[in-house]
PDB file of C-alpha atoms in Angstrom:
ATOM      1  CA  UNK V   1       0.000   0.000   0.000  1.00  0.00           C
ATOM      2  CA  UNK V   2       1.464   3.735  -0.843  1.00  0.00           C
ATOM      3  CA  UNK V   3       1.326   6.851   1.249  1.00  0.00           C
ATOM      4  CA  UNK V   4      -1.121   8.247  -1.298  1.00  0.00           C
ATOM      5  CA  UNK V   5      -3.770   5.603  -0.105  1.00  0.00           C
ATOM      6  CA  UNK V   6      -3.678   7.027   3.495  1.00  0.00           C
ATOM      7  CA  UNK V   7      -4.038  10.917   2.654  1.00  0.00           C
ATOM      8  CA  UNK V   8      -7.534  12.614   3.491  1.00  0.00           C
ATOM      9  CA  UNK V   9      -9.301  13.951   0.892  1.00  0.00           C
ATOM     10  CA  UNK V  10      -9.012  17.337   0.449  1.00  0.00           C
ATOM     11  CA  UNK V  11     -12.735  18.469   0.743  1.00  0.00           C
ATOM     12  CA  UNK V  12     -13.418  16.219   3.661  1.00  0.00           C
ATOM     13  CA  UNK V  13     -10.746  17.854   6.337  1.00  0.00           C
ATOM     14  CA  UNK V  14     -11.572  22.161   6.034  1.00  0.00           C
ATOM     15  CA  UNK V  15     -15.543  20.873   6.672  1.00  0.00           C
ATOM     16  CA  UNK V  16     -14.987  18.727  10.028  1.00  0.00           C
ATOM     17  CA  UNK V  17     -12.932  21.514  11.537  1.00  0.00           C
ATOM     18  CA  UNK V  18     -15.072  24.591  10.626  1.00  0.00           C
ATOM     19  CA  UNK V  19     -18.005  22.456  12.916  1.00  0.00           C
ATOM     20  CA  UNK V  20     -16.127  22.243  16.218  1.00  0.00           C
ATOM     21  CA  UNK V  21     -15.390  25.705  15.714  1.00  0.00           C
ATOM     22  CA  UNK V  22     -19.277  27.184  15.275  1.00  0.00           C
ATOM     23  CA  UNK V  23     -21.006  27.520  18.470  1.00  0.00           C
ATOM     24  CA  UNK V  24     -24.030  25.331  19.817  1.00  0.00           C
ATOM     25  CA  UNK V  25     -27.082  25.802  18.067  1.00  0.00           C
ATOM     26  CA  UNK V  26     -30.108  27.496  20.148  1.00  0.00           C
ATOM     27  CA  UNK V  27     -33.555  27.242  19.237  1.00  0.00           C
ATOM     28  CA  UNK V  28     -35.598  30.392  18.129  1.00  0.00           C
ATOM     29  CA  UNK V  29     -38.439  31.876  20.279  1.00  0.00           C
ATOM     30  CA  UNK V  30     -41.718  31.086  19.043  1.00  0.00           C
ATOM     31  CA  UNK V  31     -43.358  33.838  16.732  1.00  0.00           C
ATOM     32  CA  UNK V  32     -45.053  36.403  19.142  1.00  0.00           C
ATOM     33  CA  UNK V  33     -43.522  35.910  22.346  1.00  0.00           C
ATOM     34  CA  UNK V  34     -41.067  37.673  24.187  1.00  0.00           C
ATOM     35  CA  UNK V  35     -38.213  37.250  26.771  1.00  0.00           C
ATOM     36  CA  UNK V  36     -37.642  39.605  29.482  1.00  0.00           C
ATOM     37  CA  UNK V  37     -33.842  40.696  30.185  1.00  0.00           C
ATOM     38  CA  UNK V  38     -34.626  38.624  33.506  1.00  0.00           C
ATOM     39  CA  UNK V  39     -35.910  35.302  31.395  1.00  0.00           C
ATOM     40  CA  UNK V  40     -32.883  35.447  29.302  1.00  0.00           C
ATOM     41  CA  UNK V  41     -30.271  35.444  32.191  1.00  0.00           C
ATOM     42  CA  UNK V  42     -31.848  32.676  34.472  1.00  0.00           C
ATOM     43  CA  UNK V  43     -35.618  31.396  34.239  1.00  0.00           C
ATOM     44  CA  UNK V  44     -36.325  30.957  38.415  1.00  0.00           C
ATOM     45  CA  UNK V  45     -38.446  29.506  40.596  1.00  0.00           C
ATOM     46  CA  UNK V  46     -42.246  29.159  38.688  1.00  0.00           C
ATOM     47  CA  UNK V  47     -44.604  31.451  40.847  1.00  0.00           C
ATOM     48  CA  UNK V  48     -47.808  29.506  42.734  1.00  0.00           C
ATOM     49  CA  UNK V  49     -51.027  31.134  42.268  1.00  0.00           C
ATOM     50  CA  UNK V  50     -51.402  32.584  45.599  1.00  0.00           C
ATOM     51  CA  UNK V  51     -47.837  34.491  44.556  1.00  0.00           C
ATOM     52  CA  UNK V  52     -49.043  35.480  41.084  1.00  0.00           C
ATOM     53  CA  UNK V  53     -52.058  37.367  42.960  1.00  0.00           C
ATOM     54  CA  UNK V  54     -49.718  38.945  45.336  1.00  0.00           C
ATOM     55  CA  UNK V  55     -47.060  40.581  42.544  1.00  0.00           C
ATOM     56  CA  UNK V  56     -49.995  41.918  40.657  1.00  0.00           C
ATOM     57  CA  UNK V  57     -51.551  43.572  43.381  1.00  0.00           C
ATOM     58  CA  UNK V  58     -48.681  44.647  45.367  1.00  0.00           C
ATOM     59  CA  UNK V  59     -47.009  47.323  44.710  1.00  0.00           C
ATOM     60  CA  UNK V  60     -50.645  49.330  44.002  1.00  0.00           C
ATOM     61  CA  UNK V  61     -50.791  50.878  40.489  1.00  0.00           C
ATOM     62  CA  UNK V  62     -53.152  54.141  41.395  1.00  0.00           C
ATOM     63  CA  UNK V  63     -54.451  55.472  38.133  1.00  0.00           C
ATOM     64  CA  UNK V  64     -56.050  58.963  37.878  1.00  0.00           C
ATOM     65  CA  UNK V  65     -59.550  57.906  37.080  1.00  0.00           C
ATOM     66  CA  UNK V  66     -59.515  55.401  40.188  1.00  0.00           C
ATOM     67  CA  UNK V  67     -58.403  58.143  42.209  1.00  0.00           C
ATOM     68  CA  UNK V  68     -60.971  60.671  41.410  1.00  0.00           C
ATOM     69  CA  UNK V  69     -63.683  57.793  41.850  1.00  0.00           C
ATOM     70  CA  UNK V  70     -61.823  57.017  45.443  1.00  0.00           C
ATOM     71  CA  UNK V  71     -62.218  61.192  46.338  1.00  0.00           C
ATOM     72  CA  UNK V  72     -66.125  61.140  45.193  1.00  0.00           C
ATOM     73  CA  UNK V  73     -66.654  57.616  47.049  1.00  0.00           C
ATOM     74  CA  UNK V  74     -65.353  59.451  50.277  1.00  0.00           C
ATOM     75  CA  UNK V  75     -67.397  62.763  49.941  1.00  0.00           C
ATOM     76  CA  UNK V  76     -70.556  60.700  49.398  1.00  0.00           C
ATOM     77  CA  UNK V  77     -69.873  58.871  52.372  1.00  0.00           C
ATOM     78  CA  UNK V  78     -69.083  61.807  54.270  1.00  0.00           C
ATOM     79  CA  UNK V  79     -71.994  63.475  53.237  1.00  0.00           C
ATOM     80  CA  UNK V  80     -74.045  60.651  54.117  1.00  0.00           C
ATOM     81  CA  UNK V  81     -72.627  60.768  57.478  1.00  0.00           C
ATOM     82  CA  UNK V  82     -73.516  63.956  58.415  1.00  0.00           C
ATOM     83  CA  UNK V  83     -77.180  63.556  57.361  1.00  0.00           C
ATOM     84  CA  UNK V  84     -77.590  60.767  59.485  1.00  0.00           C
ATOM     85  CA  UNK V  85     -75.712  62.322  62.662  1.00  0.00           C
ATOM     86  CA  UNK V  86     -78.058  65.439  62.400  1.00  0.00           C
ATOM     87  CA  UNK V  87     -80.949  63.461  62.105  1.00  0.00           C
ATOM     88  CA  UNK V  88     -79.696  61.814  65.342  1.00  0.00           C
ATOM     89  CA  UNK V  89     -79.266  65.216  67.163  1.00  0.00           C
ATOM     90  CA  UNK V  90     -82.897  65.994  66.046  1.00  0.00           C
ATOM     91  CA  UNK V  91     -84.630  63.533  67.802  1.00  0.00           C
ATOM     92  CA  UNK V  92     -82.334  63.645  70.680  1.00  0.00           C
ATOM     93  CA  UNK V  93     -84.677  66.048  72.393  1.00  0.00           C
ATOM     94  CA  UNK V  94     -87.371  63.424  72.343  1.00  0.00           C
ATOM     95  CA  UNK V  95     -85.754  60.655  73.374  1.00  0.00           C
ATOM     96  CA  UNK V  96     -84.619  62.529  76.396  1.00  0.00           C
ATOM     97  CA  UNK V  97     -88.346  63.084  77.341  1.00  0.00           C
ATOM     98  CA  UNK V  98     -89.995  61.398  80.027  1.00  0.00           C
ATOM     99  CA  UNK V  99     -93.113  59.498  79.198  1.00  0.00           C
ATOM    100  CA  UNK V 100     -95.616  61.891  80.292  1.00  0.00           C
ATOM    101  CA  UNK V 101     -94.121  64.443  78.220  1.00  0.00           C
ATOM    102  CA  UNK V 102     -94.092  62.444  75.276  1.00  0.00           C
ATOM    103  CA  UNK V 103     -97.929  61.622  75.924  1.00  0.00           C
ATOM    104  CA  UNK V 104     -98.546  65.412  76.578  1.00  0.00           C
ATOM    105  CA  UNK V 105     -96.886  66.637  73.043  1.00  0.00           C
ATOM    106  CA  UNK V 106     -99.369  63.394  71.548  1.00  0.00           C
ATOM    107  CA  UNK V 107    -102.402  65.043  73.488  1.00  0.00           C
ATOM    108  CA  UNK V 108    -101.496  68.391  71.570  1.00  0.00           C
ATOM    109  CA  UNK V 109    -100.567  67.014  68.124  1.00  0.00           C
ATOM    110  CA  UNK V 110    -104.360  64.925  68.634  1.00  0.00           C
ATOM    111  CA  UNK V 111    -105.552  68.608  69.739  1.00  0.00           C
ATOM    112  CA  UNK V 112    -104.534  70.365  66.366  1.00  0.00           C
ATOM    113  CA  UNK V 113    -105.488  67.847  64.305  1.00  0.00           C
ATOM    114  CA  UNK V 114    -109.343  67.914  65.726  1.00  0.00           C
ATOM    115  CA  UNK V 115    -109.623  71.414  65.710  1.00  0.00           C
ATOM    116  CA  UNK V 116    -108.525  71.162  62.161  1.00  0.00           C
ATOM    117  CA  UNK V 117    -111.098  68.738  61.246  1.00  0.00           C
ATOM    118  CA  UNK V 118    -113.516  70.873  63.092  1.00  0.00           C
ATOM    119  CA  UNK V 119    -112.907  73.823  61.227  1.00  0.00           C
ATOM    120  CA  UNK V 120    -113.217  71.876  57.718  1.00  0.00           C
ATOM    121  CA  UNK V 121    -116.714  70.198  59.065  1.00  0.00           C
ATOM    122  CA  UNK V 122    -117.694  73.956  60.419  1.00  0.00           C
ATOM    123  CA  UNK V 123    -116.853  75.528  56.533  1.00  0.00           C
ATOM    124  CA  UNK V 124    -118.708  72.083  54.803  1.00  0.00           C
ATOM    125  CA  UNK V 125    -121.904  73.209  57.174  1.00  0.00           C
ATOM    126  CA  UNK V 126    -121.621  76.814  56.269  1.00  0.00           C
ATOM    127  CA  UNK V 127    -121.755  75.515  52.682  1.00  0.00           C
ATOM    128  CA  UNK V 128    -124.475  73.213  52.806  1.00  0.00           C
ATOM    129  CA  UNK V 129    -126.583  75.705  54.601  1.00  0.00           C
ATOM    130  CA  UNK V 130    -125.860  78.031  51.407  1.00  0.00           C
ATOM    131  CA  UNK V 131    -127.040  75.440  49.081  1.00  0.00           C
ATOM    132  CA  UNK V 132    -130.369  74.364  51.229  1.00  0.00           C
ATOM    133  CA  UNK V 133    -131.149  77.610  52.861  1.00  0.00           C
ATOM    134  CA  UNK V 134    -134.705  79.132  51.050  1.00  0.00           C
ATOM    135  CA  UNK V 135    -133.600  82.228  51.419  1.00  0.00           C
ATOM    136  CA  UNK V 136    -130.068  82.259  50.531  1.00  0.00           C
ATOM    137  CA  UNK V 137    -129.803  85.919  50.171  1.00  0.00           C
ATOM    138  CA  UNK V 138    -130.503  86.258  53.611  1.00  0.00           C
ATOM    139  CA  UNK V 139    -128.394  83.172  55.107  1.00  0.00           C
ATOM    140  CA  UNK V 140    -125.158  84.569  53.119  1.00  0.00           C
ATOM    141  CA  UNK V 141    -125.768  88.163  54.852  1.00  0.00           C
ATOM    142  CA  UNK V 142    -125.903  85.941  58.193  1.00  0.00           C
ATOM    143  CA  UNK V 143    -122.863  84.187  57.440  1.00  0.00           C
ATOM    144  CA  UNK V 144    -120.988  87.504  56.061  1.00  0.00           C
ATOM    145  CA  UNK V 145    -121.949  89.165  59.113  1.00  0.00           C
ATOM    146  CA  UNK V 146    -120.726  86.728  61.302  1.00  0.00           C
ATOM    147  CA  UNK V 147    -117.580  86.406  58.706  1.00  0.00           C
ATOM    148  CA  UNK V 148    -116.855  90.020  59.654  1.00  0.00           C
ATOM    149  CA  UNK V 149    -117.047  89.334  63.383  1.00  0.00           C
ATOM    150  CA  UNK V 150    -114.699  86.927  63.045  1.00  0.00           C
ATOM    151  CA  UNK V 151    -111.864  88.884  60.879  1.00  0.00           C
ATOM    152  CA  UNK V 152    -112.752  91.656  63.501  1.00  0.00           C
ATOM    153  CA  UNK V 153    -111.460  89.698  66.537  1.00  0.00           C
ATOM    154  CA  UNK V 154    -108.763  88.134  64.417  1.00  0.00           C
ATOM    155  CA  UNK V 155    -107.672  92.192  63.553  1.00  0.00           C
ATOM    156  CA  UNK V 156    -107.160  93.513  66.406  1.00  0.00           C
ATOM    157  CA  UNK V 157    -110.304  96.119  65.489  1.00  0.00           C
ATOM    158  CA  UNK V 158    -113.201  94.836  68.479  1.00  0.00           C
ATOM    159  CA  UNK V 159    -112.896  93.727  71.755  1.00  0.00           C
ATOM    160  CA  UNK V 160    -113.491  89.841  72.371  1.00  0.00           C
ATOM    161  CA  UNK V 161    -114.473  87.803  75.120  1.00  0.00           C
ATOM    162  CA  UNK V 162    -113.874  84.104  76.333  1.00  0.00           C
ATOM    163  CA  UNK V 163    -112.099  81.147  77.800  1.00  0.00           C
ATOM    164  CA  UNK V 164    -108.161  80.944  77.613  1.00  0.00           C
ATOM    165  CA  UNK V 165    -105.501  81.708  80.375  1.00  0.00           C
ATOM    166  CA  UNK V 166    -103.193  84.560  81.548  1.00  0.00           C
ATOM    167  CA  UNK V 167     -99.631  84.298  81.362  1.00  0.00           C
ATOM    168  CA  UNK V 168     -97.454  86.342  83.836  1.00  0.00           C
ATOM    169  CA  UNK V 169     -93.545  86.444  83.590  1.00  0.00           C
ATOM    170  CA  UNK V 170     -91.604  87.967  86.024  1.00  0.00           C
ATOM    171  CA  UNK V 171     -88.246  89.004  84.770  1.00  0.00           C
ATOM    172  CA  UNK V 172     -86.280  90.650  87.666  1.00  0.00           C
ATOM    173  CA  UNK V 173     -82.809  90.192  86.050  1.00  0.00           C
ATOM    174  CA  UNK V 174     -83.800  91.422  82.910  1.00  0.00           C
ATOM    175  CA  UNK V 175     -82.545  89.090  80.696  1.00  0.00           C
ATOM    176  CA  UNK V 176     -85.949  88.065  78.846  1.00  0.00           C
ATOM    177  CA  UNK V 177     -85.520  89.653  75.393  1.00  0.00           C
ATOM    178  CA  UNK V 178     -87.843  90.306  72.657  1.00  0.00           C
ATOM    179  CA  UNK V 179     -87.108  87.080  70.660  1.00  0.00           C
ATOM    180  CA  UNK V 180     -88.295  85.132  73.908  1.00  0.00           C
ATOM    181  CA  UNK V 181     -91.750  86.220  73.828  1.00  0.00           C
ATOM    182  CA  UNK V 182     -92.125  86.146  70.133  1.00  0.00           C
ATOM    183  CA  UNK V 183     -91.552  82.462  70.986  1.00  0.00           C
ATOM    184  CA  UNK V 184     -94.570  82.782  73.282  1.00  0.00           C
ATOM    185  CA  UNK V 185     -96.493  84.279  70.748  1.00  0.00           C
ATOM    186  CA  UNK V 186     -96.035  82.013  68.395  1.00  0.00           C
ATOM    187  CA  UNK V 187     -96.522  78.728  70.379  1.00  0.00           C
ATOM    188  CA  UNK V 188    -100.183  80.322  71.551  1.00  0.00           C
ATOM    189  CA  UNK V 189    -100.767  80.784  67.848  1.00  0.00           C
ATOM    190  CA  UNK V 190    -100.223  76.970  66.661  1.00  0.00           C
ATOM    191  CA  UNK V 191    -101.997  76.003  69.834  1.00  0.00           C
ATOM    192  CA  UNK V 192    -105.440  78.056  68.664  1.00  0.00           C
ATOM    193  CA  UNK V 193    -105.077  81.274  70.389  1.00  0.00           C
ATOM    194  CA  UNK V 194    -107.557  83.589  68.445  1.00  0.00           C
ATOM    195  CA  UNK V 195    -106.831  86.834  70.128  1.00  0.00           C
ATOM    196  CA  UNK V 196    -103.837  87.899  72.119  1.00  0.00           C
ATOM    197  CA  UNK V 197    -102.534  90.950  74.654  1.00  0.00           C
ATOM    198  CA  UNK V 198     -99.543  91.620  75.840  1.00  0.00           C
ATOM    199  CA  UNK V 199     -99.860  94.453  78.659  1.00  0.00           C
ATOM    200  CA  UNK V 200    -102.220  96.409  77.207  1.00  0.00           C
ATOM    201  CA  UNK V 201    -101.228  96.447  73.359  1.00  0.00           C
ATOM    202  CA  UNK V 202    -102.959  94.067  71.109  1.00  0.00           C
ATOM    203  CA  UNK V 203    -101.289  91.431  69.250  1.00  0.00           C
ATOM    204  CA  UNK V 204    -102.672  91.212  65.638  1.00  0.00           C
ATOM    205  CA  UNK V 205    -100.730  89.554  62.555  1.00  0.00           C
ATOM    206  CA  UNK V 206     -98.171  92.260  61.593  1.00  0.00           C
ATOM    207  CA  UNK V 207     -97.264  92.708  65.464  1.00  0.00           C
ATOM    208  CA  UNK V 208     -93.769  93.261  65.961  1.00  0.00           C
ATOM    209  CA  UNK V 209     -91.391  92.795  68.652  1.00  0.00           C
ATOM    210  CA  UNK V 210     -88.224  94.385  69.057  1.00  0.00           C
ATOM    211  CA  UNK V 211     -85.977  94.950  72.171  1.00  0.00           C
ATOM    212  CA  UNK V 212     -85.471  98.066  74.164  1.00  0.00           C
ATOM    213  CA  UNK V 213     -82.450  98.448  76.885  1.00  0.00           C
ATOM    214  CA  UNK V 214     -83.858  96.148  79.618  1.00  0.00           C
ATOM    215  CA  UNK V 215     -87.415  95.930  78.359  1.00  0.00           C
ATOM    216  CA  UNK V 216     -89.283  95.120  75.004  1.00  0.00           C
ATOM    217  CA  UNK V 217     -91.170  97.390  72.370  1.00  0.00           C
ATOM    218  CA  UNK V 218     -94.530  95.870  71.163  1.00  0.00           C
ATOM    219  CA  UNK V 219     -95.425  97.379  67.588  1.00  0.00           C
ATOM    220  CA  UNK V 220     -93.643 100.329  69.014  1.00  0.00           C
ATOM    221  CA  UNK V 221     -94.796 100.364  72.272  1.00  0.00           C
ATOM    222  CA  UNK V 222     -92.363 100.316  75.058  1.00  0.00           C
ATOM    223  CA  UNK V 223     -93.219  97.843  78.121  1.00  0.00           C
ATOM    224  CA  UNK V 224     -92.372  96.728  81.096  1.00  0.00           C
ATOM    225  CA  UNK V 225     -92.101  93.247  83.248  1.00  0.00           C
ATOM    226  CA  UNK V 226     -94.049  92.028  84.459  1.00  0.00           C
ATOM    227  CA  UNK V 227     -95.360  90.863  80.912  1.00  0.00           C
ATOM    228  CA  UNK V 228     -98.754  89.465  81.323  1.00  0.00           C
ATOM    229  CA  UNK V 229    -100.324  87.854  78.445  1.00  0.00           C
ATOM    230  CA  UNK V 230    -103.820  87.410  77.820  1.00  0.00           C
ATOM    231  CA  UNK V 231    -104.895  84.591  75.583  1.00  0.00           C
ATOM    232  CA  UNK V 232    -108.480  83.191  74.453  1.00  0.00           C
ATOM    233  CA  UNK V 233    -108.727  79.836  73.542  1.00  0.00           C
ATOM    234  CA  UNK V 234    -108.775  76.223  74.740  1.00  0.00           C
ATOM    235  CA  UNK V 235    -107.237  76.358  77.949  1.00  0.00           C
ATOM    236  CA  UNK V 236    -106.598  72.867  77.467  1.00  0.00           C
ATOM    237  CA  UNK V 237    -104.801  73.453  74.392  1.00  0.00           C
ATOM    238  CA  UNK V 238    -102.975  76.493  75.871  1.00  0.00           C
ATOM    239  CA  UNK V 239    -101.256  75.568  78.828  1.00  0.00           C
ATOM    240  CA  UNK V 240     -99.828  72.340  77.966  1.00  0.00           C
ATOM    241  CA  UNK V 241     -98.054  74.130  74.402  1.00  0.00           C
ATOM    242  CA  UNK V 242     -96.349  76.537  76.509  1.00  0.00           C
ATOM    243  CA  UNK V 243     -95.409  73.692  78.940  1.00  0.00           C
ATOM    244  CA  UNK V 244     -93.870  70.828  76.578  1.00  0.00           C
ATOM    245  CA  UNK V 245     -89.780  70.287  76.999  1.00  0.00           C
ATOM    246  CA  UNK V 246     -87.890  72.342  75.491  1.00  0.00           C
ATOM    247  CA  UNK V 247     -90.813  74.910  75.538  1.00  0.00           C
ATOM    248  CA  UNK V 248     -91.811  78.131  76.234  1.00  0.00           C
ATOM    249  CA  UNK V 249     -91.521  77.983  80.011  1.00  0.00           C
ATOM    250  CA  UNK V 250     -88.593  75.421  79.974  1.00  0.00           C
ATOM    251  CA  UNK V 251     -86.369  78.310  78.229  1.00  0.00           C
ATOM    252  CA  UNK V 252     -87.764  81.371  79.949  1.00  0.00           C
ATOM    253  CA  UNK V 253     -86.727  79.804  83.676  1.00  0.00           C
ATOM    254  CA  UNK V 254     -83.559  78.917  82.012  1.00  0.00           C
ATOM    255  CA  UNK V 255     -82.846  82.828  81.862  1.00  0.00           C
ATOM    256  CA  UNK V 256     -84.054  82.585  85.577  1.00  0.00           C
ATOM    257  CA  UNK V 257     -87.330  84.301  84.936  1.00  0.00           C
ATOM    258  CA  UNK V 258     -90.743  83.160  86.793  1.00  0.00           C
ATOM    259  CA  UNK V 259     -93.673  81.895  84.768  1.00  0.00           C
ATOM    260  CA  UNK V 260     -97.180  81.701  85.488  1.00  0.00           C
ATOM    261  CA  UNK V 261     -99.797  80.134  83.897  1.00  0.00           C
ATOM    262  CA  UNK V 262    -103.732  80.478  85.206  1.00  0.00           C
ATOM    263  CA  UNK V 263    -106.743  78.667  83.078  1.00  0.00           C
ATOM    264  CA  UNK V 264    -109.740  81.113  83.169  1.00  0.00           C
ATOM    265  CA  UNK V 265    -113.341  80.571  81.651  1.00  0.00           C
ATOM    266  CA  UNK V 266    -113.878  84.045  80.755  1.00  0.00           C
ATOM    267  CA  UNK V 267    -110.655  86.211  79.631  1.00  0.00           C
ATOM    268  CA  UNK V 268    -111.556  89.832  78.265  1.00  0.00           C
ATOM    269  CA  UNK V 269    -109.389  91.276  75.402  1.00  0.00           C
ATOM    270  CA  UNK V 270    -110.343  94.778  75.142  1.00  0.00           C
ATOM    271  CA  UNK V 271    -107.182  96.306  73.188  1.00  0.00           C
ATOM    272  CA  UNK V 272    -108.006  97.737  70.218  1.00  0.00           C
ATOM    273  CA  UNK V 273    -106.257  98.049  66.778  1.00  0.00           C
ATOM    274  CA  UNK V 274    -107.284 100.969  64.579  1.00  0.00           C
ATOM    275  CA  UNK V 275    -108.583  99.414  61.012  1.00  0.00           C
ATOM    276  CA  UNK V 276    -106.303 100.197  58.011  1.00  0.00           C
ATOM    277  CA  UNK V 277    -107.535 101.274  54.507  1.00  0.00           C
ATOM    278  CA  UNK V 278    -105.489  99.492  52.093  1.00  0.00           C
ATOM    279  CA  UNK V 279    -103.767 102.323  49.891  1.00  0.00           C
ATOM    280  CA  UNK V 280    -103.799  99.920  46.770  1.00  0.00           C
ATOM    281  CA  UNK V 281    -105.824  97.027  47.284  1.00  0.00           C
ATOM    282  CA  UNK V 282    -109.590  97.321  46.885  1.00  0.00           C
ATOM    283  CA  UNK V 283    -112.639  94.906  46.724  1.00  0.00           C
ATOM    284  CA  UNK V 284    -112.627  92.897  43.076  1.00  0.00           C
ATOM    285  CA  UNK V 285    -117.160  93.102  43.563  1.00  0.00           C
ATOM    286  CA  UNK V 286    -116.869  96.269  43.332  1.00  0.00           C
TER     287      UNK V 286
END
């Protein structure tokens, strides 16, 4: 055998070395994924569910839109809170009454509401006398008469005459002011007072009250303590309004005046108020 038979080909020897010298081969990513910087270095430990939940909710990723939802959540709910706390304080004054208290201001709500179901049965009669009466010319100038009577009293302009009670309040340290008595006024109103005197000066619907130094000025008129009020009405409607917690009497004692209340079954109301002619207004039958 010859040294020719034991020579390598030619093309066989450049093609084995230029494969050790190429570097491994690495598979390509499938099309549409992607490898984080992190991924490409080392894989890690795969992440449990429990962990996945955690690393996508911690740290919080705040976006603008949840945070103006977060700032009307909490002004809704603030809002909400405040309603309902005074509501609370509202009531409190109730639920701090004793029981006969709470079954006096009953009484007087029941009161009200009768007298306002007597007045509607009193205007259905008046109307149904109108429609039956033979002579309804002369029942109408009856019932205007007695109409006039009526807005006479209520006016201020004739005396009137009837049950009610007396009111005296003795204010020695003179710290009753005019607001306190307007209070007064008021209650004996929404309790059915239909006429009203305060120390000689008749108290009508425009009356005013204003204060002056130590004492008070009725539509003007300056007077003195003590202030004695004479009211007719329901004494049984009267006395308990000016009595309920919180009332009339409750927060003139609190300025340590004295109060007196006295039922009567006839009360005279003999201040007069001069009538007004209306500058503008005038009667649409004529």
């Amino acid at each position: 055998m010859s040294n020719e038979d034991h020579r390598p080909e030619p093309s066989q020897a450049p093609e084995h070395r230029l494969r050790r010298e190429l570097p491994q081969e690495v598979p390509a990513p499938a099309p549409g994924t992607t490898r984080t910087p992190d991924e490409e270095q080392e894989p890690g430990p795969a992440l449990s569910g429990r962990g996945r939940l955690a690393k996508a909710l911690w740290p919080p990723r705040v976006t603008r839109a949840q945070l103006i939802v977060a700032l009307l959540l909490f002004g809704l709910g603030f809002g909400l809170a405040v309603q309902v706390a005074s509501n609370s304080d509202g009531g409190s004054a109730l639920r701090g009454a004793r029981q006969e208290d709470l079954v006096r201001i009953l009484d007087e709500l029941d009161d009200r509401t009768q007298r306002l179901q007597d007045e509607k049965q009193g205007l259905e009669h008046q109307r149904s006398e109108l429609e039956n009466s033979s002579d309804r010319a002369e029942e109408a100038r009856r019932q205007t008469d007695e109409k006039e009577r009526q807005l006479g009293i209520l006016a201020g302009t004739v005396a009137a005459q009837g049950p009610g009670i007396t009111m005296t309040i003795e204010d020695t340290k003179g710290t009753v002011q005019a607001d306190m008595l307007l209070d007064a006024v008021q209650e004996l109103r929404a309790a059915g007072a239909e006429a009203i005197q305060v120390n000689g000066v008749r108290v009508v619907a425009d009356t005013y009250l204003s204060d002056s130094g130590k004492s008070v000025s009725v539509d003007g008129n300056k007077i003195t303590q003590p202030y004695r009020f004479k009211v007719i009405g329901k004494p049984q409607d009267l006395e308990p309004a000016l009595n309920i917690p919180g009332g009339v009497v409750q927060t003139l004692e609190k300025e340590q005046a004295t109060v007196t209340v006295e039922r009567s079954a006839k009360i005279v109301v003999d201040a007069l108020r001069a009538a007004k002619q209306p500058d503008y207004a005038r009667s649409s039958s004529q």
